[in-house]
Amino acid sequence: MTANAASSSADRPATRAEPMFGTLLTAMITVFAEDGAVDLDATAGVAEQLVDDGCDGLVVCGTTGEYSTMTDEENLSVFRAVKDAVGARVPLLAGTGSNDTEHSRYLSRAAEEIGMDGLLIVTPYYNKPTQAGVEAHFRSLADSVDVPIMLYDIPGRAGIPIATETLVSLAGHPNIVAVKDAKADLVAATRVLAETDLLYYSGDDGLTLPWMSIGAAGLVGVTTHVATAHYRRLVDAVRAQDLVTAQRINRELEPVVRATMTRAPGAVAAKTILTWQGRLPHSTVRLPHVQATEAEAALIRADLENSILSGTILETID
């Protein structure tokens, strides 16, 4: 363990055994009315249902929440609505990252004032800074707040990864406590887990079991909108070291992951399925997203119908 990481260990209020953010988190959608306005009541309702069904944490206004197409005031209003709805029940992380450090600082401080329990901050995208710039960005934001931060490593969207050495160095900051990984480099992550006390979360729904097998705390997912209880059982089985059960549930979930994560963008697919289930009045998304085409919807439905879980996931679909 590095000196910085070791010195920060005593300051952290949670361990891998008792993750501060929970073990099953949904990166939840933001519900929009048919005219595109934010529907705060419906969004709060989604949060309540997710917690009722087994989520012990939520990410609010992340990528799936379409935060990048919302105004600052819209994002803050969603933080408040979800905080009021379920903030007494589960930890809430606010998505406050962007490619502009000062903009991220404003949103991060505002989220802290609202009472969010932590922040999800993505790698600064589009700019393609050096690793020195990436580290300076995260450190500057972590210095600006007193709430814990989960870094979001997703090179497919950001254009760059957070290098292993950068993660190890950042682990020395007392406010940087976790990583949501959508990089899928389990070997590199094993080094970070060995050398630091950072909590890891799978950022790829289909890799939840492999991630947890090397020590990840759980999942921050999208498919969890439509199969919450099944993911709760998967995560609990891994934590109970019941590999046989975990493997079975993982196989059962594969068509659901395919439907939610590969046929259309996650926000689009999740809203499509939730609308079919009668849990949303409509599947409105904001440009540049568009609603699922007929062909995409047919593929999503076929994946779900071919799943062994279709009896529970599709039971309310017309």
mmCIF file of C-alpha atoms in Angstrom:
data_model
loop_
_atom_site.group_PDB
_atom_site.id
_atom_site.type_symbol
_atom_site.label_atom_id
_atom_site.label_comp_id
_atom_site.label_asym_id
_atom_site.label_seq_id
_atom_site.Cartn_x
_atom_site.Cartn_y
_atom_site.Cartn_z
ATOM 1 C CA MET A 1 0.000 0.000 0.000
ATOM 2 C CA THR A 2 1.296 3.453 -0.802
ATOM 3 C CA ALA A 3 2.133 5.848 2.020
ATOM 4 C CA ASN A 4 -0.658 8.200 0.979
ATOM 5 C CA ALA A 5 -3.205 5.397 0.743
ATOM 6 C CA ALA A 6 -2.109 3.913 4.049
ATOM 7 C CA SER A 7 -2.287 7.238 5.843
ATOM 8 C CA SER A 8 -5.823 7.801 4.613
ATOM 9 C CA SER A 9 -7.163 4.423 5.751
ATOM 10 C CA ALA A 10 -8.010 5.525 9.270
ATOM 11 C CA ASP A 11 -9.977 8.468 7.949
ATOM 12 C CA ARG A 12 -12.396 6.386 5.889
ATOM 13 C CA PRO A 13 -15.759 5.635 7.505
ATOM 14 C CA ALA A 14 -16.360 2.374 5.618
ATOM 15 C CA THR A 15 -14.558 -0.740 4.386
ATOM 16 C CA ARG A 16 -15.131 -3.219 1.589
ATOM 17 C CA ALA A 17 -17.099 -5.306 4.102
ATOM 18 C CA GLU A 18 -19.473 -2.420 4.825
ATOM 19 C CA PRO A 19 -19.560 -0.181 1.740
ATOM 20 C CA MET A 20 -20.645 3.358 2.568
ATOM 21 C CA PHE A 21 -22.637 3.708 -0.647
ATOM 22 C CA GLY A 22 -24.350 0.322 -0.494
ATOM 23 C CA THR A 23 -23.863 -2.703 -2.729
ATOM 24 C CA LEU A 24 -26.663 -2.400 -5.301
ATOM 25 C CA LEU A 25 -27.053 1.056 -6.783
ATOM 26 C CA THR A 26 -29.090 2.099 -9.792
ATOM 27 C CA ALA A 27 -27.874 4.949 -11.964
ATOM 28 C CA MET A 28 -31.454 6.073 -12.212
ATOM 29 C CA ILE A 29 -33.306 7.679 -15.072
ATOM 30 C CA THR A 30 -34.765 11.165 -14.925
ATOM 31 C CA VAL A 31 -38.409 11.119 -15.955
ATOM 32 C CA PHE A 32 -39.490 13.734 -18.485
ATOM 33 C CA ALA A 33 -43.033 14.776 -19.323
ATOM 34 C CA GLU A 34 -44.176 14.436 -22.920
ATOM 35 C CA ASP A 35 -43.163 18.056 -23.543
ATOM 36 C CA GLY A 36 -39.644 17.322 -22.253
ATOM 37 C CA ALA A 37 -39.995 19.028 -18.871
ATOM 38 C CA VAL A 38 -38.561 17.272 -15.823
ATOM 39 C CA ASP A 39 -41.259 15.336 -13.982
ATOM 40 C CA LEU A 40 -40.070 15.530 -10.385
ATOM 41 C CA ASP A 41 -42.930 13.538 -8.891
ATOM 42 C CA ALA A 42 -42.491 10.659 -11.309
ATOM 43 C CA THR A 43 -38.721 10.689 -10.832
ATOM 44 C CA ALA A 44 -39.175 10.506 -7.071
ATOM 45 C CA GLY A 45 -41.581 7.626 -7.633
ATOM 46 C CA VAL A 46 -38.951 5.708 -9.600
ATOM 47 C CA ALA A 47 -36.500 6.222 -6.738
ATOM 48 C CA GLU A 48 -39.004 4.921 -4.201
ATOM 49 C CA GLN A 49 -39.740 1.821 -6.281
ATOM 50 C CA LEU A 50 -36.052 1.034 -6.758
ATOM 51 C CA VAL A 51 -35.432 1.206 -3.033
ATOM 52 C CA ASP A 52 -38.542 -0.855 -2.295
ATOM 53 C CA ASP A 53 -37.274 -3.520 -4.718
ATOM 54 C CA GLY A 54 -33.819 -3.837 -3.184
ATOM 55 C CA CYS A 55 -31.476 -0.979 -4.087
ATOM 56 C CA ASP A 56 -29.472 0.197 -1.086
ATOM 57 C CA GLY A 57 -28.088 3.235 -2.896
ATOM 58 C CA LEU A 58 -28.871 5.414 -5.920
ATOM 59 C CA VAL A 59 -26.964 7.588 -8.366
ATOM 60 C CA VAL A 60 -28.999 10.643 -9.344
ATOM 61 C CA CYS A 61 -28.396 12.572 -12.579
ATOM 62 C CA GLY A 62 -25.662 10.371 -13.952
ATOM 63 C CA THR A 63 -25.296 9.412 -17.607
ATOM 64 C CA THR A 64 -28.526 7.399 -17.581
ATOM 65 C CA GLY A 65 -30.199 10.320 -15.833
ATOM 66 C CA GLU A 66 -29.408 12.450 -18.919
ATOM 67 C CA TYR A 67 -27.784 15.103 -16.739
ATOM 68 C CA SER A 68 -25.755 16.516 -19.632
ATOM 69 C CA THR A 69 -28.923 17.674 -21.419
ATOM 70 C CA MET A 70 -30.388 19.256 -18.285
ATOM 71 C CA THR A 71 -29.822 22.740 -16.895
ATOM 72 C CA ASP A 72 -28.051 23.163 -13.580
ATOM 73 C CA GLU A 73 -31.300 24.098 -11.876
ATOM 74 C CA GLU A 74 -33.022 21.009 -13.312
ATOM 75 C CA ASN A 75 -30.252 18.786 -11.985
ATOM 76 C CA LEU A 76 -30.402 20.409 -8.567
ATOM 77 C CA SER A 77 -34.188 20.098 -8.490
ATOM 78 C CA VAL A 78 -33.880 16.353 -9.132
ATOM 79 C CA PHE A 79 -31.307 16.032 -6.330
ATOM 80 C CA ARG A 80 -33.789 17.702 -3.975
ATOM 81 C CA ALA A 81 -36.747 15.602 -5.118
ATOM 82 C CA VAL A 82 -34.956 12.286 -4.727
ATOM 83 C CA LYS A 83 -33.413 13.388 -1.429
ATOM 84 C CA ASP A 84 -36.865 14.206 -0.098
ATOM 85 C CA ALA A 85 -38.275 10.906 -1.365
ATOM 86 C CA VAL A 86 -35.683 8.361 -0.213
ATOM 87 C CA GLY A 87 -32.792 10.234 1.375
ATOM 88 C CA ALA A 88 -33.645 8.885 4.799
ATOM 89 C CA ARG A 89 -33.527 5.310 3.505
ATOM 90 C CA VAL A 90 -30.429 4.947 1.301
ATOM 91 C CA PRO A 91 -27.222 6.810 0.378
ATOM 92 C CA LEU A 92 -27.571 9.099 -2.629
ATOM 93 C CA LEU A 93 -24.781 10.064 -5.010
ATOM 94 C CA ALA A 94 -25.157 13.140 -7.190
ATOM 95 C CA GLY A 95 -23.691 13.094 -10.681
ATOM 96 C CA THR A 96 -21.725 16.351 -10.768
ATOM 97 C CA GLY A 97 -18.886 15.639 -13.175
ATOM 98 C CA SER A 98 -18.195 17.427 -16.438
ATOM 99 C CA ASN A 99 -15.236 18.439 -18.583
ATOM 100 C CA ASP A 100 -15.181 21.873 -16.913
ATOM 101 C CA THR A 101 -13.632 21.771 -13.451
ATOM 102 C CA GLU A 102 -15.264 24.992 -12.288
ATOM 103 C CA HIS A 103 -18.694 23.879 -13.484
ATOM 104 C CA SER A 104 -18.221 20.566 -11.663
ATOM 105 C CA ARG A 105 -17.162 22.470 -8.552
ATOM 106 C CA TYR A 106 -20.353 24.542 -8.607
ATOM 107 C CA LEU A 107 -22.581 21.472 -8.974
ATOM 108 C CA SER A 108 -20.616 19.507 -6.375
ATOM 109 C CA ARG A 109 -20.887 22.231 -3.757
ATOM 110 C CA ALA A 110 -24.577 22.726 -4.516
ATOM 111 C CA ALA A 111 -25.216 18.970 -4.196
ATOM 112 C CA GLU A 112 -23.435 18.962 -0.857
ATOM 113 C CA GLU A 113 -25.580 21.843 0.361
ATOM 114 C CA ILE A 114 -28.721 19.954 -0.654
ATOM 115 C CA GLY A 115 -27.562 17.061 1.514
ATOM 116 C CA MET A 116 -26.510 14.449 -1.016
ATOM 117 C CA ASP A 117 -24.387 11.753 0.597
ATOM 118 C CA GLY A 118 -21.702 11.602 -2.058
ATOM 119 C CA LEU A 119 -20.702 12.594 -5.567
ATOM 120 C CA LEU A 120 -20.144 10.587 -8.742
ATOM 121 C CA ILE A 121 -17.548 12.463 -10.794
ATOM 122 C CA VAL A 122 -16.683 11.248 -14.275
ATOM 123 C CA THR A 123 -13.327 11.591 -15.984
ATOM 124 C CA PRO A 124 -13.233 14.972 -17.757
ATOM 125 C CA TYR A 125 -14.367 14.118 -21.266
ATOM 126 C CA TYR A 126 -13.676 15.639 -24.697
ATOM 127 C CA ASN A 127 -10.718 17.768 -23.519
ATOM 128 C CA LYS A 128 -8.421 14.708 -23.305
ATOM 129 C CA PRO A 129 -6.155 16.085 -20.554
ATOM 130 C CA THR A 130 -2.948 14.367 -19.522
ATOM 131 C CA GLN A 131 -3.005 12.130 -16.476
ATOM 132 C CA ALA A 132 -1.512 15.028 -14.532
ATOM 133 C CA GLY A 133 -4.520 17.081 -15.596
ATOM 134 C CA VAL A 134 -6.946 14.294 -14.712
ATOM 135 C CA GLU A 135 -5.444 14.011 -11.243
ATOM 136 C CA ALA A 136 -5.439 17.775 -10.731
ATOM 137 C CA HIS A 137 -9.112 17.934 -11.794
ATOM 138 C CA PHE A 138 -10.195 15.293 -9.291
ATOM 139 C CA ARG A 139 -8.015 16.645 -6.474
ATOM 140 C CA SER A 140 -9.308 20.169 -6.988
ATOM 141 C CA LEU A 141 -12.900 18.977 -6.734
ATOM 142 C CA ALA A 142 -12.191 16.733 -3.745
ATOM 143 C CA ASP A 143 -10.595 19.690 -1.979
ATOM 144 C CA SER A 144 -13.773 21.724 -2.539
ATOM 145 C CA VAL A 145 -16.239 19.503 -0.659
ATOM 146 C CA ASP A 146 -16.577 17.511 2.535
ATOM 147 C CA VAL A 147 -18.543 14.589 1.091
ATOM 148 C CA PRO A 148 -17.083 11.335 -0.278
ATOM 149 C CA ILE A 149 -16.460 10.964 -4.003
ATOM 150 C CA MET A 150 -16.799 8.018 -6.355
ATOM 151 C CA LEU A 151 -14.662 8.423 -9.474
ATOM 152 C CA TYR A 152 -16.196 7.216 -12.735
ATOM 153 C CA ASP A 153 -13.664 5.586 -15.059
ATOM 154 C CA ILE A 154 -15.316 5.165 -18.463
ATOM 155 C CA PRO A 155 -12.855 5.676 -21.326
ATOM 156 C CA GLY A 156 -15.455 4.700 -23.907
ATOM 157 C CA ARG A 157 -17.306 7.936 -23.168
ATOM 158 C CA ALA A 158 -14.555 10.125 -21.736
ATOM 159 C CA GLY A 159 -12.006 9.316 -24.438
ATOM 160 C CA ILE A 160 -9.310 8.597 -21.844
ATOM 161 C CA PRO A 161 -8.926 6.231 -18.891
ATOM 162 C CA ILE A 162 -7.922 7.020 -15.359
ATOM 163 C CA ALA A 163 -4.513 5.353 -15.281
ATOM 164 C CA THR A 164 -3.748 2.838 -12.558
ATOM 165 C CA GLU A 165 -0.999 5.032 -11.149
ATOM 166 C CA THR A 166 -3.399 7.979 -11.066
ATOM 167 C CA LEU A 167 -5.979 5.959 -9.127
ATOM 168 C CA VAL A 168 -3.377 4.783 -6.625
ATOM 169 C CA SER A 169 -2.235 8.359 -6.097
ATOM 170 C CA LEU A 170 -5.775 9.736 -5.780
ATOM 171 C CA ALA A 171 -6.585 7.093 -3.160
ATOM 172 C CA GLY A 172 -4.527 9.147 -0.742
ATOM 173 C CA HIS A 173 -7.133 11.918 -0.735
ATOM 174 C CA PRO A 174 -9.531 11.385 2.192
ATOM 175 C CA ASN A 175 -12.580 12.396 0.135
ATOM 176 C CA ILE A 176 -11.882 10.047 -2.784
ATOM 177 C CA VAL A 177 -13.208 6.694 -1.618
ATOM 178 C CA ALA A 178 -14.563 4.692 -4.546
ATOM 179 C CA VAL A 179 -14.415 3.945 -8.270
ATOM 180 C CA LYS A 180 -17.181 3.046 -10.670
ATOM 181 C CA ASP A 181 -15.319 1.107 -13.338
ATOM 182 C CA ALA A 182 -16.514 0.796 -16.923
ATOM 183 C CA LYS A 183 -13.015 0.063 -18.228
ATOM 184 C CA ALA A 184 -13.187 -3.708 -17.627
ATOM 185 C CA ASP A 185 -9.478 -4.089 -16.834
ATOM 186 C CA LEU A 186 -9.772 -6.472 -13.928
ATOM 187 C CA VAL A 187 -6.019 -7.024 -13.732
ATOM 188 C CA ALA A 188 -5.325 -3.302 -13.310
ATOM 189 C CA ALA A 189 -8.156 -3.026 -10.799
ATOM 190 C CA THR A 190 -6.700 -5.881 -8.768
ATOM 191 C CA ARG A 191 -3.538 -3.831 -8.321
ATOM 192 C CA VAL A 192 -5.565 -0.823 -7.157
ATOM 193 C CA LEU A 193 -7.524 -3.009 -4.745
ATOM 194 C CA ALA A 194 -4.271 -4.464 -3.417
ATOM 195 C CA GLU A 195 -2.499 -1.140 -2.979
ATOM 196 C CA THR A 196 -5.348 1.087 -1.770
ATOM 197 C CA ASP A 197 -8.585 0.943 0.177
ATOM 198 C CA LEU A 198 -10.724 2.297 -2.658
ATOM 199 C CA LEU A 199 -14.134 0.682 -2.994
ATOM 200 C CA TYR A 200 -14.783 -0.632 -6.503
ATOM 201 C CA TYR A 201 -18.170 -0.868 -8.197
ATOM 202 C CA SER A 202 -18.901 -2.573 -11.479
ATOM 203 C CA GLY A 203 -19.921 -0.007 -14.070
ATOM 204 C CA ASP A 204 -20.816 -2.740 -16.538
ATOM 205 C CA ASP A 205 -23.992 -4.624 -15.653
ATOM 206 C CA GLY A 206 -22.885 -7.804 -17.409
ATOM 207 C CA LEU A 207 -19.590 -7.964 -15.502
ATOM 208 C CA THR A 208 -21.031 -7.696 -12.010
ATOM 209 C CA LEU A 209 -20.104 -11.253 -11.041
ATOM 210 C CA PRO A 210 -16.499 -11.058 -12.345
ATOM 211 C CA TRP A 211 -16.006 -7.691 -10.669
ATOM 212 C CA MET A 212 -17.327 -8.873 -7.327
ATOM 213 C CA SER A 213 -15.213 -12.015 -7.565
ATOM 214 C CA ILE A 214 -12.050 -9.896 -7.348
ATOM 215 C CA GLY A 215 -13.342 -7.751 -4.518
ATOM 216 C CA ALA A 216 -15.707 -5.115 -5.890
ATOM 217 C CA ALA A 217 -18.322 -3.891 -3.427
ATOM 218 C CA GLY A 218 -21.209 -4.204 -5.873
ATOM 219 C CA LEU A 219 -22.823 -2.669 -8.930
ATOM 220 C CA VAL A 220 -23.902 0.735 -10.173
ATOM 221 C CA GLY A 221 -26.278 -0.417 -12.875
ATOM 222 C CA VAL A 222 -28.904 0.425 -15.463
ATOM 223 C CA THR A 223 -30.438 -3.021 -15.964
ATOM 224 C CA THR A 224 -31.242 -2.780 -12.269
ATOM 225 C CA HIS A 225 -34.198 -0.578 -13.217
ATOM 226 C CA VAL A 226 -36.010 -3.578 -14.670
ATOM 227 C CA ALA A 227 -34.521 -6.501 -12.724
ATOM 228 C CA THR A 228 -33.819 -4.991 -9.326
ATOM 229 C CA ALA A 229 -34.751 -7.993 -7.219
ATOM 230 C CA HIS A 230 -32.700 -10.358 -9.382
ATOM 231 C CA TYR A 231 -29.600 -8.189 -9.015
ATOM 232 C CA ARG A 232 -30.229 -7.976 -5.282
ATOM 233 C CA ARG A 233 -30.099 -11.762 -5.135
ATOM 234 C CA LEU A 234 -26.978 -11.881 -7.321
ATOM 235 C CA VAL A 235 -25.084 -9.382 -5.184
ATOM 236 C CA ASP A 236 -26.206 -11.037 -1.956
ATOM 237 C CA ALA A 237 -25.172 -14.467 -3.245
ATOM 238 C CA VAL A 238 -21.656 -13.271 -4.047
ATOM 239 C CA ARG A 239 -21.332 -11.585 -0.662
ATOM 240 C CA ALA A 240 -22.482 -14.834 0.978
ATOM 241 C CA GLN A 241 -19.859 -16.716 -1.091
ATOM 242 C CA ASP A 242 -22.584 -18.760 -2.770
ATOM 243 C CA LEU A 243 -20.924 -19.013 -6.170
ATOM 244 C CA VAL A 244 -23.310 -21.609 -7.562
ATOM 245 C CA THR A 245 -26.329 -19.378 -6.986
ATOM 246 C CA ALA A 246 -24.488 -16.309 -8.246
ATOM 247 C CA GLN A 247 -23.478 -18.068 -11.469
ATOM 248 C CA ARG A 248 -27.040 -19.192 -12.102
ATOM 249 C CA ILE A 249 -28.515 -15.728 -11.603
ATOM 250 C CA ASN A 250 -25.759 -14.202 -13.724
ATOM 251 C CA ARG A 251 -26.672 -16.505 -16.627
ATOM 252 C CA GLU A 252 -30.355 -15.755 -16.204
ATOM 253 C CA LEU A 253 -29.695 -12.026 -16.377
ATOM 254 C CA GLU A 254 -27.654 -12.109 -19.592
ATOM 255 C CA PRO A 255 -30.603 -11.574 -22.008
ATOM 256 C CA VAL A 256 -31.892 -8.770 -19.787
ATOM 257 C CA VAL A 257 -28.492 -7.076 -19.872
ATOM 258 C CA ARG A 258 -28.455 -7.483 -23.658
ATOM 259 C CA ALA A 259 -31.894 -5.893 -23.926
ATOM 260 C CA THR A 260 -31.075 -2.969 -21.682
ATOM 261 C CA MET A 261 -27.488 -2.228 -22.604
ATOM 262 C CA THR A 262 -26.868 -3.194 -26.254
ATOM 263 C CA ARG A 263 -29.985 -2.569 -28.326
ATOM 264 C CA ALA A 264 -30.291 1.159 -27.604
ATOM 265 C CA PRO A 265 -28.659 3.630 -25.184
ATOM 266 C CA GLY A 266 -29.283 2.669 -21.571
ATOM 267 C CA ALA A 267 -31.634 5.552 -20.816
ATOM 268 C CA VAL A 268 -33.669 4.794 -23.937
ATOM 269 C CA ALA A 269 -33.920 1.069 -23.313
ATOM 270 C CA ALA A 270 -34.669 1.417 -19.608
ATOM 271 C CA LYS A 271 -37.447 3.923 -20.243
ATOM 272 C CA THR A 272 -38.870 1.749 -23.014
ATOM 273 C CA ILE A 273 -39.106 -1.289 -20.745
ATOM 274 C CA LEU A 274 -40.419 0.663 -17.764
ATOM 275 C CA THR A 275 -43.128 2.125 -19.989
ATOM 276 C CA TRP A 276 -44.116 -1.351 -21.168
ATOM 277 C CA GLN A 277 -44.325 -2.437 -17.544
ATOM 278 C CA GLY A 278 -46.657 0.456 -16.743
ATOM 279 C CA ARG A 279 -44.134 2.051 -14.378
ATOM 280 C CA LEU A 280 -43.751 5.160 -16.561
ATOM 281 C CA PRO A 281 -46.489 6.997 -18.466
ATOM 282 C CA HIS A 282 -44.202 7.442 -21.495
ATOM 283 C CA SER A 283 -40.578 7.000 -22.542
ATOM 284 C CA THR A 284 -39.615 10.593 -23.332
ATOM 285 C CA VAL A 285 -35.889 11.271 -23.675
ATOM 286 C CA ARG A 286 -34.042 14.436 -24.616
ATOM 287 C CA LEU A 287 -32.093 15.025 -27.798
ATOM 288 C CA PRO A 288 -29.637 13.853 -28.936
ATOM 289 C CA HIS A 289 -31.319 10.690 -27.621
ATOM 290 C CA VAL A 290 -34.465 9.613 -29.423
ATOM 291 C CA GLN A 291 -37.006 7.009 -28.415
ATOM 292 C CA ALA A 292 -36.401 3.424 -29.497
ATOM 293 C CA THR A 293 -37.215 2.707 -33.122
ATOM 294 C CA GLU A 294 -39.614 -0.105 -33.969
ATOM 295 C CA ALA A 295 -36.671 -2.323 -34.853
ATOM 296 C CA GLU A 296 -34.851 -1.559 -31.627
ATOM 297 C CA ALA A 297 -37.993 -2.084 -29.564
ATOM 298 C CA ALA A 298 -38.565 -5.449 -31.262
ATOM 299 C CA LEU A 299 -35.045 -6.583 -30.368
ATOM 300 C CA ILE A 300 -35.449 -5.436 -26.770
ATOM 301 C CA ARG A 301 -38.743 -7.269 -26.443
ATOM 302 C CA ALA A 302 -37.349 -10.442 -28.041
ATOM 303 C CA ASP A 303 -34.396 -10.466 -25.640
ATOM 304 C CA LEU A 304 -36.724 -10.147 -22.657
ATOM 305 C CA GLU A 305 -39.133 -12.773 -23.952
ATOM 306 C CA ASN A 306 -36.245 -15.216 -24.424
ATOM 307 C CA SER A 307 -35.076 -14.722 -20.854
ATOM 308 C CA ILE A 308 -35.931 -17.286 -18.222
ATOM 309 C CA LEU A 309 -36.866 -14.272 -16.108
ATOM 310 C CA SER A 310 -39.525 -13.123 -18.574
ATOM 311 C CA GLY A 311 -42.303 -14.276 -16.287
ATOM 312 C CA THR A 312 -41.393 -11.642 -13.728
ATOM 313 C CA ILE A 313 -39.902 -8.922 -15.901
ATOM 314 C CA LEU A 314 -42.574 -9.063 -18.591
ATOM 315 C CA GLU A 315 -45.569 -9.953 -16.475
ATOM 316 C CA THR A 316 -47.043 -6.461 -16.705
ATOM 317 C CA ILE A 317 -46.203 -5.840 -20.356
ATOM 318 C CA ASP A 318 -49.160 -5.709 -22.698
#
